[in-house]
């Protein structure tokens, strides 16, 4: 399996970290991405520029490969299904991608499999939302193409219904949650399953992006077990091969509900590169190549801070304060090979480790105020 | 400094691991190597095929770069000196490479700086060795171009003098050592120095290649301190910028002597990728880019096994037993992107970690008997 010709649909930062992990095993990786300046461009042994959503492009890319995986869900599933029929290994399976691509199908799947999730109703368009006024406050979510905080809109009351999307979506009851958690699960074709330790995500109040993350989550053993159990059961229900990132709500009364899932490496697992025996990226390779899964044990408590482009700056990226970070023990910046910064663009992340939780949190504060991605002349 | 254009002379496995570490910081790396099939070839953002020993090739490669480093000492130092005069940063400095390239100069440098090393005499040719019969048993070492066990010959008695090299070399008294140790030191232009924990090397009895390695070395605190102190003092004496791998003999009576040094990442530091907070590769970048040096703390005791091509096999490499290794907790194979195996060729290494030393050693035995690099059809 290690000598397979492997394709990744998508050459963004997740692809880049998959590539970095693949170096250890001399994996033969081919990348498809529409952007000539994609993060993977310079590092990928083979890079094809092309649309991920065009049937012919995806089919042509895959037809001489053995194993195909994704780092983004928004891909042409029909082409992957055709390749699967020809005997290619497509992991995650097209059937899984199809279910997850559409949040409406995803949510119905949870109901069907008796997996806990917030109450919801399907809506066909903006007008339709008016039929569920007693369901508010709620989040209106686009069925398809939502990503990274896009495609989700809070609708608190009738007066806000004009904020709802005018496309097929779903209205999900706003759950008064205490915490947002995430568990990344890996499953290989032999059915072996391993979960990474539960993490706690802290969201940016306005941008709906993970601002930082703690691992392990500060929760009781009981809640932790519940979260791990749900994540495992979700991966089993999908029968996924590869990684499944399961985002969860912990409610005030100790309920754990699935928010949504992603069938690939995830923002909530970047810290595993530094902090865990096996990273989520290596684990993904193990899973899809039908190898034994690696230990997910953590070496120390850790945190992860997303490094976003500073508001008000657009142009060649300059990383202000990197040296300060590198002068702090066990602070590990990772940059995403994006030449151009834009306001709130994900430009990198920083993993922070410390055996002492209080010291860890102090380091997080220090990191957040020490580094900025602005535009300027990188060579100055 | 992170936006410097950086060149590496050499694109072998050390270059590959430097490249892998450079991904985190989006470093702009250019590789020069004579071999179109060099390990770095497919991963390097920029790869130039050309001789490392030809003045013009090295000069042309370096003239549009800002920082140049090496992963092998056998390079054209005159070209590096010319580039240095033009204001390029060459780390390690050409003056250091020059001293280390020639073992005769290296050994005299230790004497001059009062650094402990085994007694030696310089010899001009094979005949000359006859003048030092009372110095035997000794090791005859080639002054230049020795590498990976080549260029060293044991001469036990007068009858064996025909084994000596017929070129300028040195005769080093065979030290009855108990252990071979190594300490990798990093030093940046600001003069900051950090040592990795002392490791213990176990050599293959016939091949004079590191067969496996334990970290930390099983030695008393006193010996450990002595080894660390010598390594630090050696780096300071050379005033090196970058990594210096210091190989040491521990004699039966507790003396610690310098065997030889390498001004670059080293075989005795591969395990730091997995086992230490900062790897030797990341530390090299920190050092030569004048960044603060990282923590060298280890997460757990570790071992490293070199993966050599099996005797009797030459051809496309097949890694027998990889799956068995990957099924064992905290066993991490790293392959060197060499398509062709040859007897005893370095094809990869395996890092093994365990908090329990006895279990660690058992895993080493298991690893050594579980994996073989043979030739065959990799796609079968």
XYZ file of C-alpha atoms in Angstrom:
760
model
C 0.000 0.000 0.000
C 2.913 2.343 0.624
C 3.804 2.271 -3.058
C 0.311 3.307 -4.200
C -0.113 6.308 -6.440
C -2.141 8.625 -4.242
C -4.188 11.668 -5.210
C -5.484 14.441 -2.995
C -8.337 16.629 -4.181
C -7.345 20.015 -2.838
C -3.952 21.557 -2.221
C -4.642 23.951 0.648
C -3.100 23.924 4.100
C -4.630 20.568 5.000
C -3.088 19.114 1.856
C 0.217 20.712 2.773
C 0.259 19.067 6.188
C -0.782 15.744 4.622
C 2.181 16.118 2.238
C 4.564 16.888 5.069
C 3.475 13.748 6.916
C 3.735 11.698 3.705
C 7.445 12.469 3.405
C 8.247 9.945 6.156
C 6.943 7.048 4.095
C 8.010 8.185 0.658
C 4.387 8.338 -0.459
C 3.773 9.156 -4.109
C 1.364 12.088 -3.861
C -0.424 13.906 -6.669
C -2.332 17.104 -5.911
C -5.256 18.658 -7.794
C -6.172 22.250 -6.988
C -7.709 25.072 -9.033
C -5.269 27.661 -7.664
C -1.827 27.996 -9.254
C -0.703 29.566 -5.978
C -2.161 26.840 -3.713
C -0.165 26.122 -0.525
C 0.851 22.694 -1.884
C 2.103 24.041 -5.199
C 5.817 24.198 -4.434
C 6.124 21.106 -2.256
C 3.901 18.621 -4.091
C 5.862 16.005 -6.061
C 3.107 16.340 -8.660
C 0.670 19.220 -8.933
C -2.172 19.556 -11.431
C -4.046 22.802 -11.698
C -7.735 22.194 -12.263
C -11.245 22.405 -10.901
C -12.300 20.073 -8.094
C -15.888 20.413 -9.149
C -15.589 19.546 -12.801
C -16.390 15.916 -13.621
C -13.845 15.519 -16.428
C -11.025 17.196 -14.515
C -11.482 15.032 -11.426
C -11.935 11.872 -13.486
C -8.830 12.542 -15.610
C -6.813 13.317 -12.480
C -7.866 10.083 -10.801
C -7.798 7.581 -13.609
C -4.100 6.687 -13.308
C -4.027 6.693 -9.502
C -4.664 3.906 -7.002
C -6.004 5.766 -3.967
C -7.779 9.127 -3.919
C -8.581 11.239 -0.900
C -9.801 14.779 -0.241
C -8.880 17.731 1.915
C -12.117 19.611 1.140
C -15.640 18.251 0.716
C -16.650 20.473 -2.187
C -15.601 18.098 -4.955
C -17.278 16.379 -7.867
C -18.657 13.220 -6.272
C -19.966 11.776 -9.552
C -16.419 11.540 -10.889
C -15.279 9.869 -7.669
C -18.147 7.376 -7.959
C -17.107 6.541 -11.520
C -13.513 6.020 -10.393
C -14.691 3.878 -7.489
C -16.614 1.656 -9.924
C -13.387 1.154 -11.859
C -11.744 -0.233 -8.750
C -9.944 2.828 -7.419
C -9.910 3.198 -3.652
C -11.702 6.429 -2.821
C -11.401 7.331 0.875
C -13.481 8.846 2.347
C -15.978 6.969 0.207
C -18.057 9.016 -2.250
C -21.192 7.840 -0.426
C -19.874 9.434 2.774
C -18.869 12.669 1.031
C -22.321 12.864 -0.520
C -24.013 12.587 2.871
C -21.744 15.184 4.462
C -21.704 17.666 1.565
C -25.347 18.421 2.164
C -26.115 19.419 5.747
C -29.741 18.478 5.224
C -28.835 14.887 4.428
C -26.198 14.904 7.182
C -28.715 15.913 9.835
C -31.293 13.375 8.678
C -28.606 10.727 8.835
C -28.046 11.487 12.532
C -31.759 11.048 13.201
C -31.864 7.789 11.299
C -28.826 6.423 13.151
C -30.036 7.734 16.514
C -27.001 9.945 16.904
C -27.670 12.923 19.207
C -27.954 16.292 17.463
C -29.850 19.559 17.956
C -33.457 19.651 16.757
C -33.958 20.936 13.243
C -36.415 21.406 10.436
C -35.706 21.506 6.711
C -36.491 24.713 4.843
C -36.683 25.183 1.089
C -36.152 28.941 0.870
C -36.291 32.143 2.904
C -40.080 32.337 2.835
C -40.271 28.822 4.200
C -38.441 29.917 7.342
C -41.508 31.959 8.279
C -43.377 28.691 8.818
C -41.176 27.922 11.828
C -41.302 31.074 13.911
C -41.842 29.147 17.134
C -38.571 27.330 16.335
C -36.563 30.576 16.766
C -33.949 31.495 17.986
C -32.196 29.179 15.585
C -29.316 28.910 13.154
C -30.200 28.870 9.507
C -27.712 26.733 7.628
C -27.245 26.385 3.904
C -27.678 22.786 2.789
C -24.666 22.892 0.503
C -21.453 24.869 0.156
C -21.233 26.289 3.666
C -17.620 26.427 4.799
C -15.502 28.060 7.500
C -18.244 30.139 9.014
C -19.900 30.899 5.692
C -23.379 29.492 5.150
C -24.492 29.781 8.770
C -26.706 32.620 9.956
C -28.259 33.166 13.356
C -31.964 34.082 13.161
C -33.043 35.219 16.610
C -36.579 36.337 15.903
C -39.133 36.902 13.179
C -37.650 40.342 12.490
C -34.383 38.681 11.443
C -35.808 36.235 8.928
C -34.481 38.378 6.068
C -31.026 37.183 7.149
C -31.972 33.580 6.276
C -30.671 32.042 3.052
C -33.004 31.891 0.092
C -31.894 28.390 -0.802
C -32.555 24.891 0.548
C -31.279 24.741 4.082
C -32.194 23.789 7.570
C -33.171 25.623 10.676
C -31.387 24.263 13.724
C -32.564 25.121 17.223
C -30.016 27.386 18.918
C -28.654 25.172 21.658
C -27.554 27.074 24.763
C -24.240 25.292 24.912
C -21.539 25.586 27.530
C -18.691 24.455 25.354
C -17.874 23.356 21.861
C -15.866 20.158 21.713
C -14.358 18.138 18.913
C -13.140 14.582 18.558
C -11.193 13.397 15.528
C -11.737 9.729 14.800
C -9.870 7.518 12.371
C -11.208 4.327 10.873
C -9.401 2.009 8.466
C -10.919 -0.484 5.983
C -10.363 -3.312 8.476
C -12.724 -1.475 10.835
C -10.088 -0.455 13.387
C -11.073 2.811 15.078
C -9.058 5.255 17.158
C -10.112 8.604 18.628
C -7.859 11.540 19.404
C -8.349 13.096 22.837
C -11.374 15.401 23.066
C -10.516 19.049 22.466
C -12.319 22.226 23.430
C -12.765 24.945 20.850
C -13.046 28.600 21.627
C -14.666 30.501 18.780
C -14.038 34.071 17.716
C -17.208 35.840 18.848
C -17.872 37.552 15.503
C -16.185 35.497 12.822
C -17.518 32.049 13.699
C -14.000 30.667 13.227
C -12.090 28.605 15.766
C -9.946 31.206 17.517
C -8.099 28.834 19.730
C -8.350 25.337 21.070
C -7.322 23.430 24.177
C -6.383 19.778 24.334
C -7.489 17.967 26.345
C -10.851 19.652 26.914
C -11.532 20.728 30.475
C -14.522 18.473 31.054
C -15.439 15.658 33.433
C -14.411 12.093 32.625
C -18.057 11.289 32.159
C -18.590 13.969 29.523
C -15.317 13.020 27.886
C -16.386 9.414 27.605
C -19.717 10.472 26.164
C -18.003 12.649 23.536
C -15.586 9.876 22.568
C -18.407 7.351 22.384
C -20.535 9.538 20.146
C -17.590 10.259 17.853
C -16.772 6.573 17.557
C -20.392 5.669 16.899
C -20.654 8.384 14.253
C -17.607 7.064 12.403
C -19.049 3.551 12.607
C -22.423 4.711 11.351
C -20.886 6.372 8.309
C -18.564 3.361 7.920
C -16.052 6.000 6.908
C -12.496 5.112 5.918
C -10.166 7.953 6.842
C -10.591 10.713 9.371
C -13.866 12.052 10.663
C -13.759 15.271 12.674
C -16.828 15.383 14.891
C -17.744 18.813 16.259
C -19.932 18.653 19.341
C -21.957 20.913 21.627
C -21.886 20.364 25.350
C -25.132 21.767 26.750
C -25.649 23.253 30.197
C -27.338 20.066 31.392
C -24.513 17.788 30.296
C -25.914 16.659 26.975
C -23.459 16.113 24.123
C -24.862 16.836 20.655
C -23.282 16.525 17.227
C -22.943 19.909 15.564
C -21.395 18.805 12.300
C -18.702 16.550 10.896
C -15.919 16.775 8.333
C -14.568 13.655 6.559
C -10.930 14.761 6.503
C -8.168 16.335 8.613
C -9.565 19.279 10.513
C -8.595 22.595 12.028
C -9.261 21.098 15.458
C -6.405 18.624 14.988
C -3.448 20.771 13.899
C -1.867 20.582 17.351
C -1.507 16.798 17.004
C 1.512 17.371 14.708
C 3.518 18.513 17.710
C 1.616 17.295 20.733
C 0.630 13.701 19.948
C 2.505 10.500 19.190
C 0.688 10.273 15.859
C -0.585 13.394 14.087
C -4.028 13.518 12.491
C -2.229 13.705 9.129
C -0.197 10.544 9.636
C -3.330 8.898 11.031
C -5.208 9.780 7.845
C -2.537 8.023 5.764
C -2.603 5.026 8.065
C -6.386 4.821 7.794
C -6.754 5.142 4.029
C -3.767 2.884 3.281
C -5.254 0.171 5.511
C -2.346 0.292 7.935
C -2.633 -0.165 11.703
C -3.699 3.093 13.355
C -1.127 4.903 15.488
C -1.219 5.889 19.145
C -3.120 9.128 19.706
C -1.550 9.741 23.137
C -0.590 13.336 23.912
C 2.858 14.266 25.216
C 1.549 17.277 27.117
C -1.482 19.557 27.295
C -1.542 21.840 24.285
C -3.336 24.729 22.676
C -3.677 25.837 19.087
C -4.180 29.395 17.917
C -5.286 30.146 14.364
C -3.168 32.805 12.746
C -5.544 35.013 10.745
C -4.706 37.851 8.394
C -5.030 41.131 10.290
C -8.082 43.228 9.431
C -7.214 46.141 7.180
C -4.260 44.475 5.445
C -4.222 42.915 2.003
C -1.064 42.098 0.061
C 2.234 40.208 0.427
C 2.215 38.606 3.884
C 4.589 39.712 6.608
C 4.637 37.823 9.906
C 5.271 40.349 12.647
C 6.483 38.892 15.924
C 7.595 35.420 14.781
C 10.891 35.793 16.612
C 9.135 36.489 19.912
C 7.146 33.291 19.499
C 10.199 31.247 18.613
C 11.939 32.543 21.738
C 9.229 30.950 23.888
C 9.662 27.287 24.827
C 7.394 24.879 23.022
C 5.641 27.437 20.881
C 5.505 26.150 17.307
C 4.250 28.361 14.481
C 3.206 26.727 11.233
C 2.694 28.940 8.166
C 0.505 27.958 5.229
C 2.576 29.003 2.188
C 0.130 31.756 1.263
C 1.961 34.666 -0.320
C -0.983 37.061 0.016
C -2.714 37.959 3.258
C -6.312 39.152 3.445
C -8.422 40.164 6.449
C -9.175 37.036 8.509
C -7.596 34.665 5.959
C -6.180 31.570 7.647
C -2.446 32.136 7.220
C -1.127 29.615 9.713
C -1.534 28.257 13.197
C 0.526 28.096 16.341
C 0.769 25.063 18.580
C 1.621 25.722 22.203
C 2.529 23.052 24.736
C 3.047 23.106 28.464
C 2.645 20.571 31.246
C 1.159 23.272 33.426
C -2.347 24.330 32.329
C -2.119 27.818 33.820
C 1.221 28.410 32.093
C -0.274 27.064 28.878
C -3.101 29.601 29.000
C -0.685 32.414 29.727
C 1.340 31.386 26.693
C -1.848 31.456 24.573
C -2.477 35.053 25.621
C 1.129 35.930 24.966
C 1.012 34.344 21.503
C -2.240 36.067 20.559
C -0.902 39.486 21.366
C 2.608 38.887 19.990
C 1.978 37.970 16.375
C 0.202 39.741 13.511
C -0.011 38.962 9.825
C 0.089 42.226 7.941
C 1.032 43.155 4.393
C 4.280 44.722 3.358
C 7.587 43.809 1.781
C 8.497 40.322 3.061
C 12.130 40.850 2.076
C 12.621 44.044 4.033
C 15.256 36.070 8.063
C 12.336 33.739 7.393
C 11.943 35.211 3.915
C 15.599 34.586 2.956
C 16.383 32.639 -0.180
C 18.153 29.617 1.237
C 20.386 27.095 -0.507
C 21.439 23.649 0.651
C 24.487 21.998 -0.884
C 23.407 18.378 -1.044
C 20.000 16.802 -1.516
C 20.366 13.494 0.324
C 18.370 12.274 3.321
C 19.677 15.020 5.588
C 18.545 17.587 3.045
C 15.184 15.837 2.851
C 14.661 16.093 6.591
C 15.794 19.731 6.538
C 13.196 20.362 3.812
C 10.486 18.647 5.818
C 11.229 20.839 8.827
C 11.351 23.942 6.606
C 7.727 23.443 5.560
C 6.500 24.776 8.928
C 7.997 28.191 8.288
C 7.424 28.440 4.560
C 11.178 28.641 3.961
C 12.287 29.224 0.388
C 14.720 26.349 -0.164
C 16.900 25.660 -3.186
C 18.778 22.366 -3.440
C 21.954 21.538 -5.356
C 22.860 17.882 -5.839
C 24.712 15.989 -8.571
C 22.177 13.141 -8.611
C 18.978 13.541 -10.648
C 17.476 10.878 -8.363
C 18.562 12.509 -5.100
C 16.145 12.044 -2.165
C 15.214 15.767 -2.255
C 14.448 15.808 -5.966
C 10.677 15.455 -5.816
C 10.013 17.514 -2.691
C 12.381 20.452 -3.139
C 10.635 23.662 -4.239
C 13.728 24.245 -6.380
C 16.263 21.609 -7.393
C 19.407 22.165 -9.437
C 21.378 19.193 -10.665
C 25.099 19.870 -10.466
C 28.396 19.061 -8.825
C 29.001 20.157 -5.236
C 32.728 20.143 -5.865
C 32.880 22.302 -8.936
C 33.698 25.963 -8.234
C 31.535 27.446 -10.973
C 28.523 25.255 -10.222
C 28.529 26.088 -6.526
C 29.166 29.775 -7.181
C 26.381 30.019 -9.773
C 23.987 28.207 -7.452
C 24.757 30.534 -4.584
C 24.984 33.914 -6.221
C 21.263 34.734 -6.102
C 20.673 33.310 -2.629
C 20.912 34.947 0.802
C 21.878 32.052 3.069
C 23.715 28.859 2.101
C 24.148 25.753 4.189
C 25.359 22.192 3.620
C 24.228 18.665 4.372
C 27.582 17.132 3.391
C 31.112 18.458 3.972
C 32.536 17.448 0.611
C 31.805 20.719 -1.174
C 33.818 23.357 -2.996
C 34.906 25.634 -0.168
C 36.612 28.164 -2.468
C 33.275 28.983 -4.092
C 31.677 29.371 -0.660
C 34.486 31.687 0.395
C 33.904 33.823 -2.693
C 30.182 33.987 -1.931
C 30.912 34.863 1.681
C 33.083 37.771 0.535
C 30.140 39.057 -1.483
C 28.078 39.219 1.682
C 26.166 35.949 1.521
C 25.648 34.205 4.834
C 27.378 30.841 4.642
C 26.625 28.626 7.644
C 28.528 26.617 8.719
C 31.239 29.095 7.768
C 33.671 28.050 5.017
C 36.515 28.353 7.551
C 34.809 25.711 9.716
C 34.103 23.399 6.779
C 37.755 23.695 5.735
C 38.965 22.620 9.186
C 36.580 19.697 9.365
C 36.966 18.489 5.770
C 40.513 17.433 6.519
C 40.827 15.130 9.527
C 44.482 16.101 9.887
C 43.595 19.763 10.371
C 40.614 18.797 12.546
C 42.775 16.790 14.930
C 45.443 19.481 15.164
C 42.685 21.983 15.945
C 41.664 19.902 18.985
C 45.249 19.945 20.246
C 45.524 23.663 19.735
C 42.231 24.350 21.535
C 43.018 21.845 24.304
C 40.001 19.750 23.430
C 40.431 16.106 24.504
C 41.002 13.631 21.692
C 42.890 10.349 21.167
C 46.633 10.598 20.518
C 47.620 10.681 16.866
C 50.464 11.211 14.441
C 50.247 12.536 10.891
C 51.343 10.222 8.057
C 52.049 11.167 4.474
C 51.610 7.793 2.796
C 51.530 4.051 3.479
C 55.303 3.758 3.841
C 55.241 6.511 6.424
C 53.023 4.390 8.662
C 55.993 2.034 9.163
C 57.693 4.793 11.129
C 55.074 4.471 13.877
C 55.000 0.771 14.636
C 55.063 1.329 18.379
C 51.884 3.437 17.888
C 49.932 0.337 16.823
C 47.216 -0.888 17.260
C 45.735 2.211 15.703
C 43.199 3.473 13.196
C 44.562 4.827 9.981
C 42.300 7.600 8.730
C 42.339 9.345 5.379
C 42.842 13.073 5.759
C 40.171 13.930 3.226
C 37.053 12.329 1.773
C 36.416 9.702 4.416
C 32.666 9.248 4.931
C 30.248 6.786 6.507
C 32.825 4.215 7.489
C 34.933 4.666 4.367
C 38.376 6.109 4.876
C 39.024 4.444 8.218
C 41.105 1.303 8.534
C 42.203 -0.530 11.648
C 45.906 -1.417 11.607
C 46.543 -3.800 14.484
C 50.167 -4.678 13.881
C 53.069 -4.290 11.494
C 51.741 -7.167 9.389
C 48.622 -5.146 8.617
C 50.311 -1.970 7.401
C 49.442 -2.846 3.815
C 45.845 -2.029 4.803
C 46.823 1.585 5.479
C 45.941 4.267 2.931
C 48.660 5.438 0.565
C 47.614 9.069 0.913
C 48.025 11.792 3.536
C 46.299 10.651 6.688
C 46.706 10.214 10.373
C 47.282 7.322 12.663
C 45.094 7.491 15.730
C 45.798 5.359 18.779
C 43.099 2.712 19.153
C 41.343 3.788 22.319
C 39.874 0.892 24.296
C 36.533 2.606 24.668
C 33.517 1.446 26.615
C 30.976 3.386 24.681
C 30.613 5.752 21.780
C 28.579 8.822 22.574
C 27.398 11.791 20.551
C 26.146 15.239 21.388
C 24.598 17.532 18.804
C 25.152 21.194 19.581
C 23.565 24.211 17.929
C 25.009 27.696 17.929
C 23.495 30.803 16.341
C 25.259 33.993 15.185
C 24.309 35.691 18.455
C 26.384 33.045 20.256
C 23.451 31.225 21.874
C 24.284 27.529 22.317
C 22.069 24.527 23.056
C 23.008 20.849 23.294
C 20.732 17.902 22.605
C 20.794 15.173 25.245
C 23.816 12.862 24.995
C 23.145 9.717 22.958
C 24.864 6.360 22.902
C 25.734 4.772 19.581
C 25.987 1.094 18.974
C 28.014 0.333 15.876
C 27.604 -2.562 13.499
C 30.653 -4.711 14.282
C 31.771 -5.084 10.658
C 30.420 -2.131 8.739
C 31.557 0.716 10.998
C 28.097 2.263 10.606
C 25.812 3.277 13.455
C 23.529 0.281 13.820
C 21.336 1.726 16.506
C 21.333 4.454 19.052
C 19.851 5.100 22.478
C 18.823 8.452 23.856
C 19.593 9.365 26.523
C 22.904 7.492 26.859
C 23.125 5.133 29.832
C 25.947 6.944 31.603
C 26.456 8.629 34.961
C 25.474 12.274 35.410
C 29.136 13.092 35.765
C 30.090 11.573 32.408
C 27.037 13.151 30.834
C 28.049 16.581 32.055
C 31.564 16.023 30.791
C 30.269 15.045 27.334
C 27.931 18.049 27.156
C 30.694 20.377 28.314
C 33.151 19.120 25.705
C 30.554 19.381 22.944
C 29.697 22.942 23.946
C 33.357 23.912 24.166
C 34.032 22.374 20.752
C 31.222 24.393 19.143
C 32.538 27.522 20.827
C 36.107 26.818 19.694
C 35.009 26.458 16.076
C 32.683 29.466 16.543
C 30.387 27.485 14.290
C 26.985 28.772 13.251
C 24.625 25.862 12.715
C 24.754 22.347 14.069
C 27.865 20.532 15.191
C 27.571 16.797 15.805
C 30.324 15.776 18.214
C 31.124 12.059 18.314
C 32.862 10.980 21.494
C 34.629 7.972 22.996
C 34.043 7.103 26.625
C 37.113 5.172 27.797
C 37.198 2.484 30.477
C 38.617 4.960 32.984
C 35.928 7.567 32.457
C 37.738 9.811 30.015
C 35.679 11.443 27.285
C 37.536 12.032 24.007
C 36.431 13.656 20.775
C 36.371 11.148 17.941
C 35.263 13.432 15.158
C 32.727 16.120 14.365
C 30.329 16.959 11.553
C 29.155 20.544 10.919
C 25.568 19.646 9.955
C 22.603 17.488 10.941
C 23.788 14.012 11.785
C 22.720 10.389 11.809
C 22.883 10.476 15.612
C 20.048 13.037 15.730
C 17.326 11.534 13.529
C 15.297 10.461 16.556
C 14.886 14.110 17.606
C 12.227 14.521 14.888
C 9.872 12.399 16.953
C 11.321 12.325 20.432
C 12.312 15.934 21.175
C 10.467 19.239 21.422
C 12.711 20.642 18.698
C 14.285 18.375 16.076
C 17.909 18.775 15.040
C 16.588 19.888 11.630
C 14.419 22.679 13.000
C 17.300 23.620 15.309
C 19.602 23.933 12.309
C 17.189 26.421 10.702
C 16.881 28.340 13.949
C 20.656 28.518 14.277
C 21.538 29.622 10.753
C 18.626 32.075 10.509
C 19.725 33.715 13.777
C 16.511 32.774 15.564
C 16.283 31.783 19.225
C 17.211 28.114 19.663
C 14.423 25.697 20.606
C 14.045 23.420 23.607
C 15.944 20.152 23.172
C 13.941 18.356 25.878
C 12.977 14.757 25.108
C 9.410 13.499 25.510
C 10.531 9.963 26.299
C 13.567 7.702 26.027
C 14.072 6.711 22.410
C 16.143 4.572 20.100
C 17.006 4.883 16.423
C 17.736 1.995 14.095
C 19.334 2.602 10.706
C 17.518 0.808 7.940
C 20.195 -0.564 5.586
C 19.756 -2.293 2.261
C 19.907 -6.049 2.808
C 23.096 -7.764 1.653
C 22.606 -9.590 -1.636
C 19.880 -7.327 -2.993
C 20.249 -4.558 -5.534
C 17.366 -2.991 -7.451
C 14.011 -1.309 -6.858
C 13.536 -1.131 -3.098
C 10.840 -3.097 -1.315
C 10.298 -2.581 2.408
C 9.365 -5.919 3.907
C 7.674 -5.773 7.298
C 6.650 -2.110 7.403
C 3.155 -3.048 8.495
C 4.476 -4.958 11.495
C 6.404 -1.889 12.597
C 3.452 0.403 12.141
C 1.351 -1.917 14.283
C 3.701 -1.317 17.226
C 3.059 1.732 19.397
C 5.486 4.596 18.923
C 7.566 2.982 16.245
C 8.137 5.509 13.457
C 9.826 4.469 10.210
C 11.246 7.175 7.980
C 12.215 6.268 4.399
C 14.743 8.216 2.357
C 13.148 8.443 -1.088
C 15.762 6.159 -2.655
C 14.223 4.119 -5.437
C 17.155 1.694 -5.627
C 18.464 -0.418 -2.746
C 22.052 -1.694 -2.547
C 23.760 -3.804 0.097
C 24.151 -1.702 3.260
C 22.879 1.484 1.599
C 21.169 3.761 4.113
C 17.529 3.509 3.026
C 15.825 4.941 6.079
C 15.722 4.896 9.836
C 13.252 3.932 12.517
C 12.634 5.922 15.662
C 11.330 3.975 18.627
C 10.028 5.528 21.826
C 9.009 4.100 25.183
C 8.966 5.407 28.727
C 10.224 2.037 29.902
C 13.865 1.368 28.963
C 13.528 -2.420 29.004
C 10.474 -2.234 26.756
C 12.350 0.186 24.505
C 15.182 -2.294 24.039
C 12.761 -5.098 23.343
C 11.149 -2.969 20.675
C 14.584 -2.331 19.127
C 15.159 -6.075 18.821
C 11.701 -6.543 17.409
C 12.233 -3.777 14.850
C 15.625 -5.116 13.758
C 14.270 -8.562 13.056
C 10.975 -7.383 11.553
C 12.064 -5.215 8.653
C 14.249 -5.812 5.596
C 14.931 -3.724 2.528
C 15.161 -6.047 -0.427
C 14.742 -5.565 -4.154
C 11.696 -6.527 -6.143
C 8.617 -5.000 -7.689
C 7.461 -2.241 -5.342
C 4.000 -2.245 -6.917
C 3.332 -5.938 -6.401
